[in-house]
Amino acid sequence: MLRKIRLTLAVLFFAAVTLLFFDFTGTLHAWLGWTASIQFLPALLALHVGIVVFLVVLTLVLGRVYCSVICPLGVMQDVVSWISGRRKKKRFRFSYSPAKRWLRYGVLAVFVVALLAGAGSLVALLAPYSAYGRIASNLFAPVYQWGNNLLALLAERADSYAFYETTVWLKSMPTFLLALATFLVLAFLAWRHGRTYCNTICPVGTVLGFLSRFSLLGIRIDKDKCNACGLCSRKCKAACIDGGAHKVDYSRCVACMDCIDTCTHHAISYGLRRKSVPVKPVAGRPSDGKAASETRRGFLSASVMVAVASALKAQEKKVDGGLAVIEDKKIPERAARIVPPGAIGIRNFAQHCTGCQLCVSVCPNEVLRPSGELMTLMQPEMSYERGYCRPECTKCADVCPTDAIHPISVSDKSATQIGHAVWIRKNCVPLTDGVECGNCARHCPTAAIEMIPSDPADKKSLKIPAINTERCIGCGACENLCPARPFSAIYVEGHELHRIV
């Protein structure tokens, strides 16, 4: 019964978190957003003391149930391990191995230093929730969106508009490749060795593992009933049960309850922990040294086997009046990157963002995308080649679980300056092609752009834009809607610190 309850809760949490990344409309967050907010690292960075205390108390009472129920990356590994175990010959394929404490605490130390130093790329690479968000956003979500587009096509032919088509595009090649590599490594480890990543690399697992050593409840082995058959050790995907010695490493046990259902002598139960007297190992049980060696070789093999994969991007031909192909815009070089309203500034955003990609997934204007720069790799930034940041949209701030983007009202967003427009004379259509334009001025939501004669002495001369940087909020409407190709004649330069205009 305990295992069924755990599985039911794990499936519900996993489905809820995954749907947040699938929901390109951003409507599910109102009901399911709390499942992202209760993830350990996001709650810690957002200083949600109540949630952090709850997770700590939960671990001190029940053990590492967070890892087997709430953490989506842990549940994903369990799914892969379960699929592997469906083969009859692989039902009992694990074995006890000693804890690699030097590796666990070494990675945790590196993670803490990176967190304090603001090295967002390294934090995003190691954080479990961020790793799963990267996988869900870059690998799973496109498949879901393609399915949605197929349904939209079928519905349209049936004169129904229950579904609408959404654009599937490659937001960042480096992030896609990292997501693919992360998935392949974790899938390989889970397929072969169960929870190796959780108990050797994951910094959150190390912290909760330390706390679970003192948990009130845990797995217990009745030595009087146990015949040291080793089934529990061979079924434990955390490799934490030494059946021959009747010992459980509570720092690695994720309370999955698999061992309870496996034991044919009912010698294992879950309840108040009590000290057990160690006994000598029974002859014939699996060699600890051999198991540890196999785990190390599997981990190293997985790292070597991960190859750089190529991704094909569907190119849609955009035509002007059906006569000429419109050239795609290129990203301009910005002195400072642009981060969303509510982020306060680049420094605050970099310190709190874990690169989970949730805001990227829900952005309806295709403005947010993962950064390709080394120091901010995988952290979202704004660019206006595909759309602009509409003043009435606050979805990224609504879904951010770490408060890297603080909740912001529509009125506050319309008055928050995240950057300012810069005009490039040599690219401007009136001067290059000798025709009237004025797109930038017509679509500026704050009326920060005014068209003035290019020749001050001739009021009838072609007009060019004049920018009032005090009124500009950096929304990017001018850059996005500028007809100049491949570089816009007007682009947004980001601000290190946001301000109210």
Short mmCIF file of C-alpha atoms in Angstrom, two decimals:
data_model
loop_
_atom_site.label_atom_id
_atom_site.label_comp_id
_atom_site.label_asym_id
_atom_site.label_seq_id
_atom_site.Cartn_x
_atom_site.Cartn_y
_atom_site.Cartn_z
CA MET A 1 0.00 0.00 0.00
CA LEU A 2 2.82 2.44 0.83
CA ARG A 3 4.42 1.81 -2.55
CA LYS A 4 1.14 2.42 -4.37
CA ILE A 5 0.61 5.68 -2.51
CA ARG A 6 4.14 6.79 -3.36
CA LEU A 7 3.72 5.87 -7.03
CA THR A 8 0.38 7.68 -7.28
CA LEU A 9 1.77 10.88 -5.79
CA ALA A 10 4.92 10.67 -7.92
CA VAL A 11 2.90 10.32 -11.13
CA LEU A 12 0.67 13.26 -10.19
CA PHE A 13 3.61 15.54 -9.36
CA PHE A 14 5.55 14.49 -12.45
CA ALA A 15 2.57 15.07 -14.73
CA ALA A 16 1.82 18.46 -13.17
CA VAL A 17 5.37 19.79 -13.50
CA THR A 18 5.69 18.46 -17.05
CA LEU A 19 2.42 20.07 -18.11
CA LEU A 20 3.78 23.44 -17.00
CA PHE A 21 6.46 23.16 -19.69
CA PHE A 22 3.99 21.84 -22.27
CA ASP A 23 1.39 24.56 -21.72
CA PHE A 24 2.32 27.22 -24.28
CA THR A 25 -0.86 29.14 -23.37
CA GLY A 26 0.32 29.72 -19.79
CA THR A 27 -3.14 28.99 -18.38
CA LEU A 28 -2.29 25.92 -16.28
CA HIS A 29 0.04 27.84 -14.00
CA ALA A 30 -2.87 29.17 -11.96
CA TRP A 31 -3.65 25.60 -10.85
CA LEU A 32 -0.33 23.79 -11.12
CA GLY A 33 2.28 26.51 -10.61
CA TRP A 34 2.77 25.54 -6.96
CA THR A 35 4.39 22.26 -8.05
CA ALA A 36 7.30 24.29 -9.47
CA SER A 37 7.43 26.59 -6.46
CA ILE A 38 7.91 23.72 -3.99
CA GLN A 39 11.04 22.44 -5.74
CA PHE A 40 13.91 22.72 -3.27
CA LEU A 41 16.37 25.00 -5.07
CA PRO A 42 13.76 27.41 -6.52
CA ALA A 43 12.19 27.77 -3.08
CA LEU A 44 15.62 28.39 -1.54
CA LEU A 45 16.56 31.06 -4.10
CA ALA A 46 13.17 32.73 -3.80
CA LEU A 47 13.61 32.80 0.01
CA HIS A 48 10.30 31.00 0.50
CA VAL A 49 11.16 30.10 4.08
CA GLY A 50 7.91 28.27 4.70
CA ILE A 51 8.46 25.89 1.76
CA VAL A 52 12.12 25.26 2.66
CA VAL A 53 11.19 24.53 6.29
CA PHE A 54 8.41 22.21 5.11
CA LEU A 55 10.80 20.23 2.90
CA VAL A 56 13.40 20.02 5.67
CA VAL A 57 10.82 18.80 8.21
CA LEU A 58 9.39 16.38 5.62
CA THR A 59 12.85 14.88 5.15
CA LEU A 60 13.58 14.71 8.87
CA VAL A 61 10.33 12.84 9.44
CA LEU A 62 9.86 10.63 6.35
CA GLY A 63 13.31 10.51 4.76
CA ARG A 64 14.08 11.45 1.15
CA VAL A 65 10.50 11.20 -0.13
CA TYR A 66 11.09 14.52 -1.91
CA CYS A 67 13.44 12.73 -4.33
CA SER A 68 11.00 9.93 -5.12
CA VAL A 69 7.77 11.96 -5.22
CA ILE A 70 8.28 15.70 -5.78
CA CYS A 71 11.48 15.95 -7.86
CA PRO A 72 10.60 15.48 -11.56
CA LEU A 73 14.14 14.48 -12.50
CA GLY A 74 14.11 11.70 -9.92
CA VAL A 75 10.74 10.42 -11.13
CA MET A 76 11.96 10.52 -14.73
CA GLN A 77 14.89 8.29 -13.78
CA ASP A 78 12.48 5.91 -12.04
CA VAL A 79 10.41 5.70 -15.22
CA VAL A 80 13.49 4.81 -17.28
CA SER A 81 14.58 2.27 -14.65
CA TRP A 82 11.10 0.74 -14.60
CA ILE A 83 11.09 0.35 -18.40
CA SER A 84 14.47 -1.35 -18.18
CA GLY A 85 13.22 -3.66 -15.44
CA ARG A 86 10.23 -4.81 -17.49
CA ARG A 87 12.53 -7.29 -19.13
CA LYS A 88 12.29 -10.49 -17.10
CA LYS A 89 16.04 -11.08 -16.91
CA LYS A 90 16.58 -7.60 -15.50
CA ARG A 91 14.08 -7.64 -12.64
CA PHE A 92 16.81 -7.88 -10.00
CA ARG A 93 19.80 -6.13 -11.52
CA PHE A 94 21.14 -3.82 -8.78
CA SER A 95 23.53 -4.47 -5.92
CA TYR A 96 24.71 -2.70 -2.80
CA SER A 97 27.67 -0.35 -3.21
CA PRO A 98 29.37 1.88 -0.63
CA ALA A 99 28.56 5.59 -0.73
CA LYS A 100 30.97 7.79 -2.67
CA ARG A 101 30.96 10.59 -0.14
CA TRP A 102 34.01 12.36 -1.55
CA LEU A 103 32.21 12.77 -4.88
CA ARG A 104 28.87 13.77 -3.38
CA TYR A 105 30.23 16.42 -1.05
CA GLY A 106 32.80 17.57 -3.60
CA VAL A 107 30.07 18.31 -6.15
CA LEU A 108 28.00 20.00 -3.44
CA ALA A 109 30.93 22.26 -2.53
CA VAL A 110 31.43 23.23 -6.19
CA PHE A 111 27.69 23.89 -6.50
CA VAL A 112 27.58 26.14 -3.43
CA VAL A 113 30.61 28.12 -4.61
CA ALA A 114 29.03 28.53 -8.06
CA LEU A 115 25.77 29.66 -6.46
CA LEU A 116 27.48 32.27 -4.30
CA ALA A 117 29.69 33.44 -7.17
CA GLY A 118 26.71 33.87 -9.50
CA ALA A 119 27.97 31.27 -12.00
CA GLY A 120 24.51 30.58 -13.36
CA SER A 121 25.67 28.18 -16.07
CA LEU A 122 27.19 25.73 -13.59
CA VAL A 123 24.21 26.03 -11.25
CA ALA A 124 21.80 25.31 -14.11
CA LEU A 125 23.90 22.35 -15.18
CA LEU A 126 23.82 20.65 -11.76
CA ALA A 127 20.42 21.67 -10.34
CA PRO A 128 17.93 18.77 -10.74
CA TYR A 129 14.82 20.87 -11.40
CA SER A 130 16.68 22.98 -13.95
CA ALA A 131 18.03 19.86 -15.66
CA TYR A 132 14.53 18.44 -16.01
CA GLY A 133 13.14 21.78 -17.18
CA ARG A 134 15.83 21.89 -19.85
CA ILE A 135 14.89 18.37 -21.00
CA ALA A 136 11.14 18.99 -20.92
CA SER A 137 11.36 22.34 -22.71
CA ASN A 138 13.79 21.31 -25.45
CA LEU A 139 13.01 17.62 -26.03
CA PHE A 140 9.53 16.76 -24.76
CA ALA A 141 7.64 20.01 -25.45
CA PRO A 142 8.34 20.10 -29.23
CA VAL A 143 6.85 16.60 -29.58
CA TYR A 144 3.78 17.75 -27.66
CA GLN A 145 3.49 20.88 -29.81
CA TRP A 146 3.79 18.89 -33.04
CA GLY A 147 0.97 16.70 -31.77
CA ASN A 148 -1.07 19.80 -30.98
CA ASN A 149 -0.45 21.15 -34.50
CA LEU A 150 -1.61 17.86 -36.01
CA LEU A 151 -4.81 18.03 -33.98
CA ALA A 152 -5.26 21.66 -35.04
CA LEU A 153 -4.94 20.64 -38.70
CA LEU A 154 -7.46 17.83 -38.33
CA ALA A 155 -9.83 20.04 -36.35
CA GLU A 156 -9.64 22.78 -38.99
CA ARG A 157 -10.63 20.33 -41.70
CA ALA A 158 -13.62 19.40 -39.57
CA ASP A 159 -14.57 23.09 -39.23
CA SER A 160 -13.60 23.08 -35.57
CA TYR A 161 -11.26 25.49 -33.81
CA ALA A 162 -10.84 23.61 -30.55
CA PHE A 163 -7.07 23.68 -31.19
CA TYR A 164 -4.82 26.30 -32.69
CA GLU A 165 -1.42 25.90 -34.28
CA THR A 166 1.71 26.98 -32.45
CA THR A 167 5.21 27.58 -33.79
CA VAL A 168 7.84 24.95 -33.01
CA TRP A 169 11.32 26.44 -33.27
CA LEU A 170 14.83 25.82 -32.02
CA LYS A 171 15.40 28.47 -29.37
CA SER A 172 19.08 27.75 -28.69
CA MET A 173 21.35 25.13 -30.21
CA PRO A 174 23.78 24.99 -27.21
CA THR A 175 20.90 24.54 -24.75
CA PHE A 176 19.30 21.91 -26.98
CA LEU A 177 22.54 19.95 -27.16
CA LEU A 178 23.04 20.20 -23.39
CA ALA A 179 19.47 19.02 -22.83
CA LEU A 180 20.02 16.09 -25.16
CA ALA A 181 23.33 15.19 -23.52
CA THR A 182 21.80 15.44 -20.03
CA PHE A 183 18.91 13.20 -21.02
CA LEU A 184 21.14 10.59 -22.63
CA VAL A 185 23.51 10.42 -19.65
CA LEU A 186 20.71 10.24 -17.08
CA ALA A 187 18.75 7.72 -19.14
CA PHE A 188 21.83 5.50 -19.51
CA LEU A 189 22.63 5.65 -15.80
CA ALA A 190 19.03 5.00 -14.80
CA TRP A 191 18.74 2.13 -17.29
CA ARG A 192 21.87 0.44 -16.01
CA HIS A 193 22.30 1.58 -12.42
CA GLY A 194 19.09 3.22 -11.16
CA ARG A 195 19.62 6.27 -8.96
CA THR A 196 23.37 6.73 -9.53
CA TYR A 197 23.01 10.40 -10.46
CA CYS A 198 20.82 11.21 -7.45
CA ASN A 199 23.28 9.64 -5.01
CA THR A 200 26.57 10.79 -6.51
CA ILE A 201 26.08 14.08 -8.40
CA CYS A 202 22.82 15.80 -7.43
CA PRO A 203 23.53 18.58 -4.89
CA VAL A 204 19.95 18.65 -3.66
CA GLY A 205 20.08 14.89 -3.12
CA THR A 206 23.28 15.29 -1.09
CA VAL A 207 21.73 17.95 1.17
CA LEU A 208 18.54 15.97 1.72
CA GLY A 209 20.59 12.79 2.11
CA PHE A 210 22.50 14.35 4.99
CA LEU A 211 19.20 15.32 6.67
CA SER A 212 17.62 11.91 6.05
CA ARG A 213 20.36 10.26 8.11
CA PHE A 214 18.47 11.62 11.11
CA SER A 215 14.93 10.93 9.85
CA LEU A 216 12.32 9.67 12.29
CA LEU A 217 10.92 7.06 9.92
CA GLY A 218 12.73 4.79 7.52
CA ILE A 219 13.18 1.30 6.10
CA ARG A 220 13.72 -1.35 8.79
CA ILE A 221 15.11 -4.88 8.41
CA ASP A 222 13.99 -7.57 10.87
CA LYS A 223 17.08 -9.75 11.36
CA ASP A 224 15.02 -12.56 12.82
CA LYS A 225 12.96 -12.90 9.64
CA CYS A 226 15.69 -12.05 7.12
CA ASN A 227 17.54 -14.98 5.56
CA ALA A 228 20.04 -12.71 3.75
CA CYS A 229 18.80 -13.79 0.31
CA GLY A 230 19.85 -10.42 -1.13
CA LEU A 231 16.64 -9.75 -3.11
CA CYS A 232 16.22 -6.36 -1.45
CA SER A 233 19.76 -5.33 -2.40
CA ARG A 234 19.26 -6.44 -6.00
CA LYS A 235 15.95 -4.56 -6.24
CA CYS A 236 17.15 -1.32 -4.60
CA LYS A 237 17.79 1.26 -7.36
CA ALA A 238 19.57 3.50 -4.83
CA ALA A 239 22.09 0.70 -4.05
CA CYS A 240 21.71 1.56 -0.37
CA ILE A 241 20.60 -1.77 1.18
CA ASP A 242 23.22 -4.20 2.40
CA GLY A 243 20.97 -7.22 2.83
CA GLY A 244 23.70 -9.48 4.15
CA ALA A 245 24.63 -7.05 6.93
CA HIS A 246 21.00 -5.93 7.51
CA LYS A 247 21.98 -2.29 7.01
CA VAL A 248 20.37 0.60 5.14
CA ASP A 249 22.25 3.73 4.11
CA TYR A 250 19.54 6.27 4.95
CA SER A 251 21.45 9.09 3.27
CA ARG A 252 20.81 7.41 -0.10
CA CYS A 253 17.46 5.73 0.51
CA VAL A 254 14.69 7.61 -1.36
CA ALA A 255 11.85 5.71 0.36
CA CYS A 256 10.59 4.18 -2.88
CA MET A 257 9.23 1.16 -0.94
CA ASP A 258 10.28 -1.28 -3.70
CA CYS A 259 12.20 -3.40 -1.21
CA ILE A 260 9.10 -3.93 0.96
CA ASP A 261 7.14 -5.53 -1.90
CA THR A 262 10.18 -7.55 -2.97
CA CYS A 263 10.91 -9.25 0.36
CA THR A 264 9.24 -12.68 0.40
CA HIS A 265 9.78 -13.13 4.15
CA HIS A 266 8.18 -9.82 5.21
CA ALA A 267 11.42 -8.87 6.91
CA ILE A 268 11.37 -5.28 5.64
CA SER A 269 8.96 -2.60 6.81
CA TYR A 270 8.70 1.18 6.97
CA GLY A 271 8.34 2.78 10.38
CA LEU A 272 10.20 4.18 13.35
CA ARG A 273 13.90 3.56 12.92
CA ARG A 274 15.83 1.59 15.50
CA LYS A 275 19.46 0.72 15.78
CA SER A 276 20.39 -2.66 14.38
CA VAL A 277 23.36 -4.77 15.41
CA PRO A 278 25.59 -5.37 12.40
CA VAL A 279 26.25 -9.00 11.56
CA LYS A 280 28.88 -10.61 9.41
CA PRO A 281 28.06 -10.74 5.72
CA VAL A 282 26.71 -14.02 4.43
CA ALA A 283 28.99 -15.88 2.07
CA GLY A 284 27.94 -15.85 -1.55
CA ARG A 285 26.36 -12.41 -1.64
CA PRO A 286 27.41 -10.03 -4.43
CA SER A 287 30.83 -8.45 -4.11
CA ASP A 288 30.68 -4.80 -3.02
CA GLY A 289 33.95 -4.01 -4.78
CA LYS A 290 32.71 -5.49 -8.03
CA ALA A 291 29.44 -3.55 -7.86
CA ALA A 292 31.25 -0.32 -7.12
CA SER A 293 33.62 -0.94 -9.99
CA GLU A 294 30.72 -1.61 -12.38
CA THR A 295 28.98 1.60 -11.27
CA ARG A 296 32.13 3.66 -11.87
CA ARG A 297 32.70 2.10 -15.29
CA GLY A 298 29.07 2.71 -16.24
CA PHE A 299 29.27 6.35 -15.22
CA LEU A 300 32.49 6.95 -17.17
CA SER A 301 31.19 5.04 -20.19
CA ALA A 302 28.05 7.16 -20.25
CA SER A 303 30.09 10.35 -20.23
CA VAL A 304 32.24 9.15 -23.13
CA MET A 305 29.31 7.79 -25.16
CA VAL A 306 27.37 11.05 -25.21
CA ALA A 307 28.08 12.54 -28.65
CA VAL A 308 27.12 15.88 -30.06
CA ALA A 309 23.77 15.49 -31.83
CA SER A 310 22.55 17.62 -34.67
CA ALA A 311 19.08 19.17 -34.73
CA LEU A 312 17.17 20.04 -37.86
CA LYS A 313 15.27 23.29 -37.82
CA ALA A 314 12.22 23.58 -40.05
CA GLN A 315 12.58 26.67 -42.19
CA GLU A 316 9.35 28.35 -43.12
CA LYS A 317 9.44 30.56 -46.19
CA LYS A 318 7.93 33.93 -45.48
CA VAL A 319 6.94 35.86 -48.57
CA ASP A 320 5.96 39.44 -49.18
CA GLY A 321 2.81 39.48 -51.32
CA GLY A 322 3.75 36.07 -52.69
CA LEU A 323 6.53 37.61 -54.80
CA ALA A 324 9.74 37.62 -52.79
CA VAL A 325 11.17 35.65 -49.87
CA ILE A 326 11.62 37.79 -46.75
CA GLU A 327 15.07 37.37 -45.27
CA ASP A 328 15.23 36.39 -41.60
CA LYS A 329 16.49 38.99 -39.17
CA LYS A 330 19.80 38.58 -37.43
CA ILE A 331 20.47 39.27 -33.76
CA PRO A 332 22.31 42.57 -33.27
CA GLU A 333 25.35 42.83 -31.02
CA ARG A 334 24.23 44.34 -27.72
CA ALA A 335 26.57 45.81 -25.13
CA ALA A 336 24.23 44.53 -22.39
CA ARG A 337 21.73 41.70 -22.67
CA ILE A 338 18.03 42.33 -22.10
CA VAL A 339 16.25 40.62 -19.22
CA PRO A 340 12.48 40.71 -18.59
CA PRO A 341 10.63 43.40 -16.62
CA GLY A 342 10.45 42.30 -13.00
CA ALA A 343 14.04 41.05 -13.03
CA ILE A 344 15.19 44.38 -11.48
CA GLY A 345 18.46 44.12 -13.36
CA ILE A 346 20.98 41.80 -14.96
CA ARG A 347 22.87 41.07 -11.71
CA ASN A 348 19.77 40.16 -9.70
CA PHE A 349 18.48 38.02 -12.53
CA ALA A 350 21.75 36.13 -12.92
CA GLN A 351 21.95 35.41 -9.16
CA HIS A 352 18.46 33.93 -8.91
CA CYS A 353 17.81 32.29 -12.27
CA THR A 354 18.46 28.53 -12.47
CA GLY A 355 17.80 28.29 -16.20
CA CYS A 356 14.79 25.98 -15.83
CA GLN A 357 13.30 27.34 -19.12
CA LEU A 358 9.77 27.64 -17.70
CA CYS A 359 9.46 31.31 -18.69
CA VAL A 360 10.82 30.47 -22.16
CA SER A 361 8.15 27.77 -22.55
CA VAL A 362 5.23 30.08 -21.77
CA CYS A 363 6.40 33.23 -23.61
CA PRO A 364 3.64 33.78 -26.21
CA ASN A 365 5.63 36.34 -28.20
CA GLU A 366 8.73 34.16 -28.78
CA VAL A 367 10.90 36.83 -27.21
CA LEU A 368 12.60 34.78 -24.50
CA ARG A 369 15.27 32.26 -25.42
CA PRO A 370 18.21 30.61 -23.59
CA SER A 371 21.47 32.52 -23.68
CA GLY A 372 24.38 31.08 -25.63
CA GLU A 373 27.05 32.99 -23.70
CA LEU A 374 29.32 30.91 -21.47
CA MET A 375 28.73 32.80 -18.20
CA THR A 376 24.95 32.97 -18.67
CA LEU A 377 24.47 29.76 -20.63
CA MET A 378 20.88 28.45 -20.44
CA GLN A 379 19.62 31.53 -18.60
CA PRO A 380 16.84 33.28 -20.57
CA GLU A 381 17.40 36.56 -22.33
CA MET A 382 15.27 38.67 -24.63
CA SER A 383 15.65 39.18 -28.37
CA TYR A 384 13.18 40.60 -30.85
CA GLU A 385 13.69 38.79 -34.16
CA ARG A 386 10.45 36.77 -33.84
CA GLY A 387 8.30 39.10 -31.75
CA TYR A 388 8.36 41.85 -29.15
CA CYS A 389 7.54 42.08 -25.45
CA ARG A 390 3.93 43.23 -25.36
CA PRO A 391 3.23 45.60 -22.45
CA GLU A 392 0.06 43.71 -21.49
CA CYS A 393 1.82 40.33 -21.07
CA THR A 394 3.25 39.29 -17.69
CA LYS A 395 3.38 35.50 -18.12
CA CYS A 396 7.13 35.10 -17.52
CA ALA A 397 6.82 36.90 -14.17
CA ASP A 398 3.74 34.85 -13.28
CA VAL A 399 5.48 31.48 -13.70
CA CYS A 400 9.02 32.13 -12.39
CA PRO A 401 9.50 29.88 -9.32
CA THR A 402 12.73 31.50 -8.08
CA ASP A 403 11.70 35.18 -8.11
CA ALA A 404 14.42 35.88 -10.65
CA ILE A 405 11.51 37.66 -12.36
CA HIS A 406 9.41 39.23 -9.64
CA PRO A 407 5.62 39.31 -10.11
CA ILE A 408 4.72 42.55 -11.87
CA SER A 409 1.45 44.22 -12.79
CA VAL A 410 0.61 45.36 -16.32
CA SER A 411 0.75 49.01 -15.30
CA ASP A 412 4.16 48.60 -13.64
CA LYS A 413 5.51 46.72 -16.64
CA SER A 414 4.44 49.51 -19.00
CA ALA A 415 6.51 51.92 -16.93
CA THR A 416 9.60 49.73 -16.45
CA GLN A 417 12.56 50.57 -18.68
CA ILE A 418 14.57 47.43 -19.44
CA GLY A 419 16.51 49.08 -22.26
CA HIS A 420 16.33 51.84 -24.84
CA ALA A 421 16.12 51.97 -28.63
CA VAL A 422 19.14 52.90 -30.75
CA TRP A 423 18.81 54.08 -34.37
CA ILE A 424 21.24 52.87 -37.05
CA ARG A 425 21.21 55.47 -39.81
CA LYS A 426 22.84 53.31 -42.51
CA ASN A 427 20.09 50.65 -42.24
CA CYS A 428 17.04 52.95 -42.29
CA VAL A 429 14.71 52.26 -45.25
CA PRO A 430 13.86 55.94 -46.07
CA LEU A 431 17.58 56.64 -46.53
CA THR A 432 18.58 53.37 -48.22
CA ASP A 433 15.56 52.90 -50.50
CA GLY A 434 14.14 56.42 -50.66
CA VAL A 435 10.63 55.44 -49.52
CA GLU A 436 8.42 56.46 -46.61
CA CYS A 437 8.33 54.09 -43.64
CA GLY A 438 7.58 55.10 -40.04
CA ASN A 439 6.83 51.55 -38.79
CA CYS A 440 8.81 52.12 -35.60
CA ALA A 441 6.88 55.27 -34.67
CA ARG A 442 3.48 53.78 -35.51
CA HIS A 443 3.94 50.74 -33.30
CA CYS A 444 5.75 52.27 -30.31
CA PRO A 445 3.40 51.75 -27.31
CA THR A 446 4.90 54.65 -25.34
CA ALA A 447 5.14 57.18 -28.21
CA ALA A 448 8.89 57.39 -27.62
CA ILE A 449 9.62 57.64 -31.36
CA GLU A 450 8.78 60.65 -33.52
CA MET A 451 9.33 60.93 -37.28
CA ILE A 452 11.23 64.08 -38.28
CA PRO A 453 12.49 65.33 -41.69
CA SER A 454 15.80 63.80 -42.70
CA ASP A 455 16.81 67.24 -43.99
CA PRO A 456 16.07 69.92 -41.36
CA ALA A 457 16.02 72.59 -44.08
CA ASP A 458 13.39 70.71 -46.12
CA LYS A 459 10.20 69.83 -44.27
CA LYS A 460 9.04 67.69 -47.21
CA SER A 461 12.10 65.45 -47.12
CA LEU A 462 11.72 61.79 -46.17
CA LYS A 463 11.24 61.36 -42.44
CA ILE A 464 13.50 59.47 -40.10
CA PRO A 465 12.94 58.39 -36.46
CA ALA A 466 13.97 60.49 -33.45
CA ILE A 467 14.02 58.55 -30.16
CA ASN A 468 13.10 59.92 -26.76
CA THR A 469 15.14 57.56 -24.58
CA GLU A 470 13.44 58.83 -21.43
CA ARG A 471 10.10 57.45 -22.63
CA CYS A 472 11.37 54.27 -24.28
CA ILE A 473 10.85 51.11 -22.19
CA GLY A 474 12.80 48.72 -24.46
CA CYS A 475 9.84 46.52 -25.45
CA GLY A 476 11.35 45.89 -28.89
CA ALA A 477 8.29 46.69 -31.01
CA CYS A 478 10.35 49.04 -33.15
CA GLU A 479 13.14 46.50 -33.66
CA ASN A 480 10.78 43.64 -34.46
CA LEU A 481 8.59 45.56 -36.90
CA CYS A 482 11.38 47.40 -38.70
CA PRO A 483 11.33 46.22 -42.36
CA ALA A 484 15.12 46.52 -42.78
CA ARG A 485 16.92 43.18 -43.36
CA PRO A 486 18.95 41.37 -42.16
CA PHE A 487 19.66 43.90 -39.38
CA SER A 488 16.98 46.29 -38.18
CA ALA A 489 17.59 50.01 -38.51
CA ILE A 490 16.58 50.33 -34.87
CA TYR A 491 17.43 47.95 -32.05
CA VAL A 492 17.19 47.80 -28.24
CA GLU A 493 20.21 48.10 -26.00
CA GLY A 494 19.74 46.47 -22.59
CA HIS A 495 20.14 48.18 -19.23
CA GLU A 496 22.21 46.76 -16.38
CA LEU A 497 19.62 48.07 -13.91
CA HIS A 498 15.97 48.62 -14.68
CA ARG A 499 14.20 51.84 -13.74
CA ILE A 500 10.72 53.33 -13.72
CA VAL A 501 10.03 55.96 -16.40
#
